[in-house]
Structures are given as C-alpha cells and as structure tokens.
PDB file of C-alpha atoms in Angstrom:
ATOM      1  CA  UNK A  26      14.357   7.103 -12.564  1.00 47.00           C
ATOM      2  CA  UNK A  27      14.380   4.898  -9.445  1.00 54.00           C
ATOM      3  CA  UNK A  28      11.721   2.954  -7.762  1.00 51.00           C
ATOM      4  CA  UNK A  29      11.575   5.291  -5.419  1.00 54.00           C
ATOM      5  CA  UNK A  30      10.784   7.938  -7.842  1.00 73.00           C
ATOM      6  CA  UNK A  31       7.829   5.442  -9.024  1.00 90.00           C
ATOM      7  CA  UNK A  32       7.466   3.362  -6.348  1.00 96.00           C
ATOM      8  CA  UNK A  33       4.426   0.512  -5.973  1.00 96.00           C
ATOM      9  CA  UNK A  34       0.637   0.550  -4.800  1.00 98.00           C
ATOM     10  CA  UNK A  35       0.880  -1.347  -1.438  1.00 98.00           C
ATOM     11  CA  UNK A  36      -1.604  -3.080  -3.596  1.00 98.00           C
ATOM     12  CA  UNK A  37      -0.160  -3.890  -6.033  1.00 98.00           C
ATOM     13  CA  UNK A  38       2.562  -5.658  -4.082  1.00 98.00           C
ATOM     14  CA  UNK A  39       0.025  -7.951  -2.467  1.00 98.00           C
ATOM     15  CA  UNK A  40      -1.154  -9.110  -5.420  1.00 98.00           C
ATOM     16  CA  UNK A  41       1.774 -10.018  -7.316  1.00 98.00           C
ATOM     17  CA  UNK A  42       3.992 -10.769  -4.135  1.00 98.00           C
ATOM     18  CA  UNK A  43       1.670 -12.180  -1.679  1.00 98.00           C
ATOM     19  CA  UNK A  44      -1.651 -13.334  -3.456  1.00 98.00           C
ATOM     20  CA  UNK A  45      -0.382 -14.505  -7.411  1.00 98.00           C
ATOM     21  CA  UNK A  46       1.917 -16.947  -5.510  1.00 98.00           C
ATOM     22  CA  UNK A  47      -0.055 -18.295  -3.350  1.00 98.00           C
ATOM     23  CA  UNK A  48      -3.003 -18.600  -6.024  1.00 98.00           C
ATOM     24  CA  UNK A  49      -5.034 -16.860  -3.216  1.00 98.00           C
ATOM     25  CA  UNK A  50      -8.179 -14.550  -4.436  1.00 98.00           C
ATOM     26  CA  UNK A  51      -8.822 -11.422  -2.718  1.00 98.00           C
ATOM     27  CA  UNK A  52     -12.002 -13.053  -1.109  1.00 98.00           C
ATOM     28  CA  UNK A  53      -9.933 -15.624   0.354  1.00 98.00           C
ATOM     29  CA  UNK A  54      -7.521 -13.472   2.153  1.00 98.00           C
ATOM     30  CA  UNK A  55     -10.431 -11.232   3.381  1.00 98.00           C
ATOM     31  CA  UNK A  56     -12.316 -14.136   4.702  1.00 98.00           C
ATOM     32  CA  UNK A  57      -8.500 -15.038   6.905  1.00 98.00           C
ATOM     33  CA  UNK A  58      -7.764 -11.281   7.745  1.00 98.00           C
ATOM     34  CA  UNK A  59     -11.941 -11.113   8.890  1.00 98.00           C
ATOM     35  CA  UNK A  60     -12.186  -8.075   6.901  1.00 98.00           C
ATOM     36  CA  UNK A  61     -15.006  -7.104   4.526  1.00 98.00           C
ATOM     37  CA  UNK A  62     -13.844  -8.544   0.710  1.00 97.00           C
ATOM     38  CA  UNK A  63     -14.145  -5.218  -0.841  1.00 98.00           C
ATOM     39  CA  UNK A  64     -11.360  -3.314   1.254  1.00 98.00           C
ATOM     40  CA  UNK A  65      -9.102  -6.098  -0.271  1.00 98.00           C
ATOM     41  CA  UNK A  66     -10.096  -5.646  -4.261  1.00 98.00           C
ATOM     42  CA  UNK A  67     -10.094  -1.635  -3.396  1.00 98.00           C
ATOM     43  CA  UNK A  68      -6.170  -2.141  -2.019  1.00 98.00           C
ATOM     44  CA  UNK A  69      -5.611  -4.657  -4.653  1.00 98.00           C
ATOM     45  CA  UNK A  70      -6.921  -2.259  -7.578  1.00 97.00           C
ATOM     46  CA  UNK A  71      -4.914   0.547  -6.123  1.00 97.00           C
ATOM     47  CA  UNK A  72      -8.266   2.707  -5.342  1.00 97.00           C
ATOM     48  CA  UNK A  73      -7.817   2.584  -1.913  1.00 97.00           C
ATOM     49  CA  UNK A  74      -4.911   2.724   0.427  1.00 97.00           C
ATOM     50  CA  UNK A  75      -3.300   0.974   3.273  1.00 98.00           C
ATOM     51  CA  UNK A  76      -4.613   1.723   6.629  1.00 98.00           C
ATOM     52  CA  UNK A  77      -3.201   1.028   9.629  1.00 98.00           C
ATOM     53  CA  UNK A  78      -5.790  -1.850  10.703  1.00 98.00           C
ATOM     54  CA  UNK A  79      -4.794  -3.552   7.262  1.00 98.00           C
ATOM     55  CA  UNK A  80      -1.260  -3.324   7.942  1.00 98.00           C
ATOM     56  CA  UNK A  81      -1.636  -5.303  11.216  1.00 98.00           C
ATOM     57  CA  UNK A  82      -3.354  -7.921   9.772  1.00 98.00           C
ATOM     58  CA  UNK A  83      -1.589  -8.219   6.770  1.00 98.00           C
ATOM     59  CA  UNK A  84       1.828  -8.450   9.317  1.00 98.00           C
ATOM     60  CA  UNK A  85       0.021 -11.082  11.081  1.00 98.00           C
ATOM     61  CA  UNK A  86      -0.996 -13.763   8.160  1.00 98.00           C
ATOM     62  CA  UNK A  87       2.285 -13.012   6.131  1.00 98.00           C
ATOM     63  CA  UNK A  88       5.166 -12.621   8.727  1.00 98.00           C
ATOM     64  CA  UNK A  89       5.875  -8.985   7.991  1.00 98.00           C
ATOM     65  CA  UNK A  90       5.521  -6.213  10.087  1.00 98.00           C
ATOM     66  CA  UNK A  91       3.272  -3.313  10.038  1.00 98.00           C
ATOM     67  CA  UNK A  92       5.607  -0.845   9.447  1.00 98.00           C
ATOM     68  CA  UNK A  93       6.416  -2.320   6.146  1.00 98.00           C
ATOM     69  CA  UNK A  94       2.833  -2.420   4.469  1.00 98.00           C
ATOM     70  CA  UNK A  95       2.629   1.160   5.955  1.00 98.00           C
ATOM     71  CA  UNK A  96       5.966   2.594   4.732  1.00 98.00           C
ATOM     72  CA  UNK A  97       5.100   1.293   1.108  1.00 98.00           C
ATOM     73  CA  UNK A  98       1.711   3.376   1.361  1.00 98.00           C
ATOM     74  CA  UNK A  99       3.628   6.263   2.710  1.00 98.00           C
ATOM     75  CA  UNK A 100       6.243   6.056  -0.345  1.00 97.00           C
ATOM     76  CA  UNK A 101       3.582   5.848  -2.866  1.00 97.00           C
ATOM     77  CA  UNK A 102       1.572   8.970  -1.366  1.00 97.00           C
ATOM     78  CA  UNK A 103       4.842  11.068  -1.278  1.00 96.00           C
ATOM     79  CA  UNK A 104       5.687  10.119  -4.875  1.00 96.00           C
ATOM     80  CA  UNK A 105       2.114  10.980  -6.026  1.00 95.00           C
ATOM     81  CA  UNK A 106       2.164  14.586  -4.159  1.00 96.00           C
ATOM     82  CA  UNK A 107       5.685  15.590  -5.443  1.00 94.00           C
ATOM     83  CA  UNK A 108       3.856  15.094  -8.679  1.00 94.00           C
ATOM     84  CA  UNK A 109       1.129  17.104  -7.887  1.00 96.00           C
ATOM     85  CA  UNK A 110       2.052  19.312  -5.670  1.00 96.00           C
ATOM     86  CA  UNK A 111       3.521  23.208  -6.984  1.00 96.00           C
ATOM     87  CA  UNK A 112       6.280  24.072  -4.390  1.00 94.00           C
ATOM     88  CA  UNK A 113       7.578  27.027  -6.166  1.00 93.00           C
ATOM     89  CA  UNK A 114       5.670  29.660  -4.877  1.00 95.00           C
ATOM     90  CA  UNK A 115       7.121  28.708  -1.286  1.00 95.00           C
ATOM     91  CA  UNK A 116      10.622  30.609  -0.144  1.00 94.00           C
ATOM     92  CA  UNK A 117      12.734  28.259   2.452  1.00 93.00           C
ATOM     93  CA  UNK A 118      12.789  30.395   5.584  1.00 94.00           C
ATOM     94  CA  UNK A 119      16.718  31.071   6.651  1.00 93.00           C
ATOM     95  CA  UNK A 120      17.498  31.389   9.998  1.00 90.00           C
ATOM     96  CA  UNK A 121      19.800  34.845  11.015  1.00 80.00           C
TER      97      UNK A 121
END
C-alpha cells in the first residue's frame, strides 16, 4: 500500500507540517488567515475539508500554492470513494 492508496487529511498535514512546528494553535492561524477559528479545528480534526477560499489563504501565509492544499483534498476524497464506492455493476462502454 502506497500513500496514495491512504493518502493524508489536508488537515492533518497542517497540523503536523505547518502548525506543530511552528508551535502555532489553530486560533492563531485563524486570527492571521481572518477566518472564523472553527473552520481551522474542523480542517485540523479532519471533519471538514479544504475549500477553495482556505487554500488561498493557506498559499498566502505559508508560501505554497493553492493548487497544492487543493490537490491533497482531492487525493483524500478519491481514496475515500474508491473505498466506498461499488463499481461493479457498471460495464465500460467500447467504442465499434
């Protein structure tokens, strides 16, 4: 199994990545990102996901981009739904 097969809460990455490090508290870094403090302990417990405003301003304060808090959320979801998901009822269509 690969981490791709498992991969990380976008969460879960800014905590032990971003915040541990830094000794910063999810309060803190909602107060900087001028963001309400429970969207950050929802990402940060993994009960909530990465939107697209988040992204940016998590980009902005940590020199990332966007696209990589955003392709770590779309990772995780895929991972989850070929889980969950029951794709063998489905027949590839084949083109003549």
């Amino acid at each position: 199994m690969s981490l791709l097969d498992d991969p990380m809460h976008p969460g879960e990455v800014l905590k032990e990545l971003y915040l541990d490090p830094l000794d910063m508290s999810a309060l803190a870094l909602a107060r900087r990102l001028g963001v309400p403090r429970t969207r950050i302990e929802r990402l940060v417990k993994g009960t909530t996901g990465m939107t697209p405003d988040t992204a940016l301003r998590l980009a902005c304060v940590f020199g990332t981009t966007p696209d990589y808090w955003m392709a770590m959320q779309t990772n995780f979801d895929m991972a989850a739904a070929r889980k969950e998901v029951d794709l063998s009822g489905i027949e590839p269509l084949v083109a003549a």
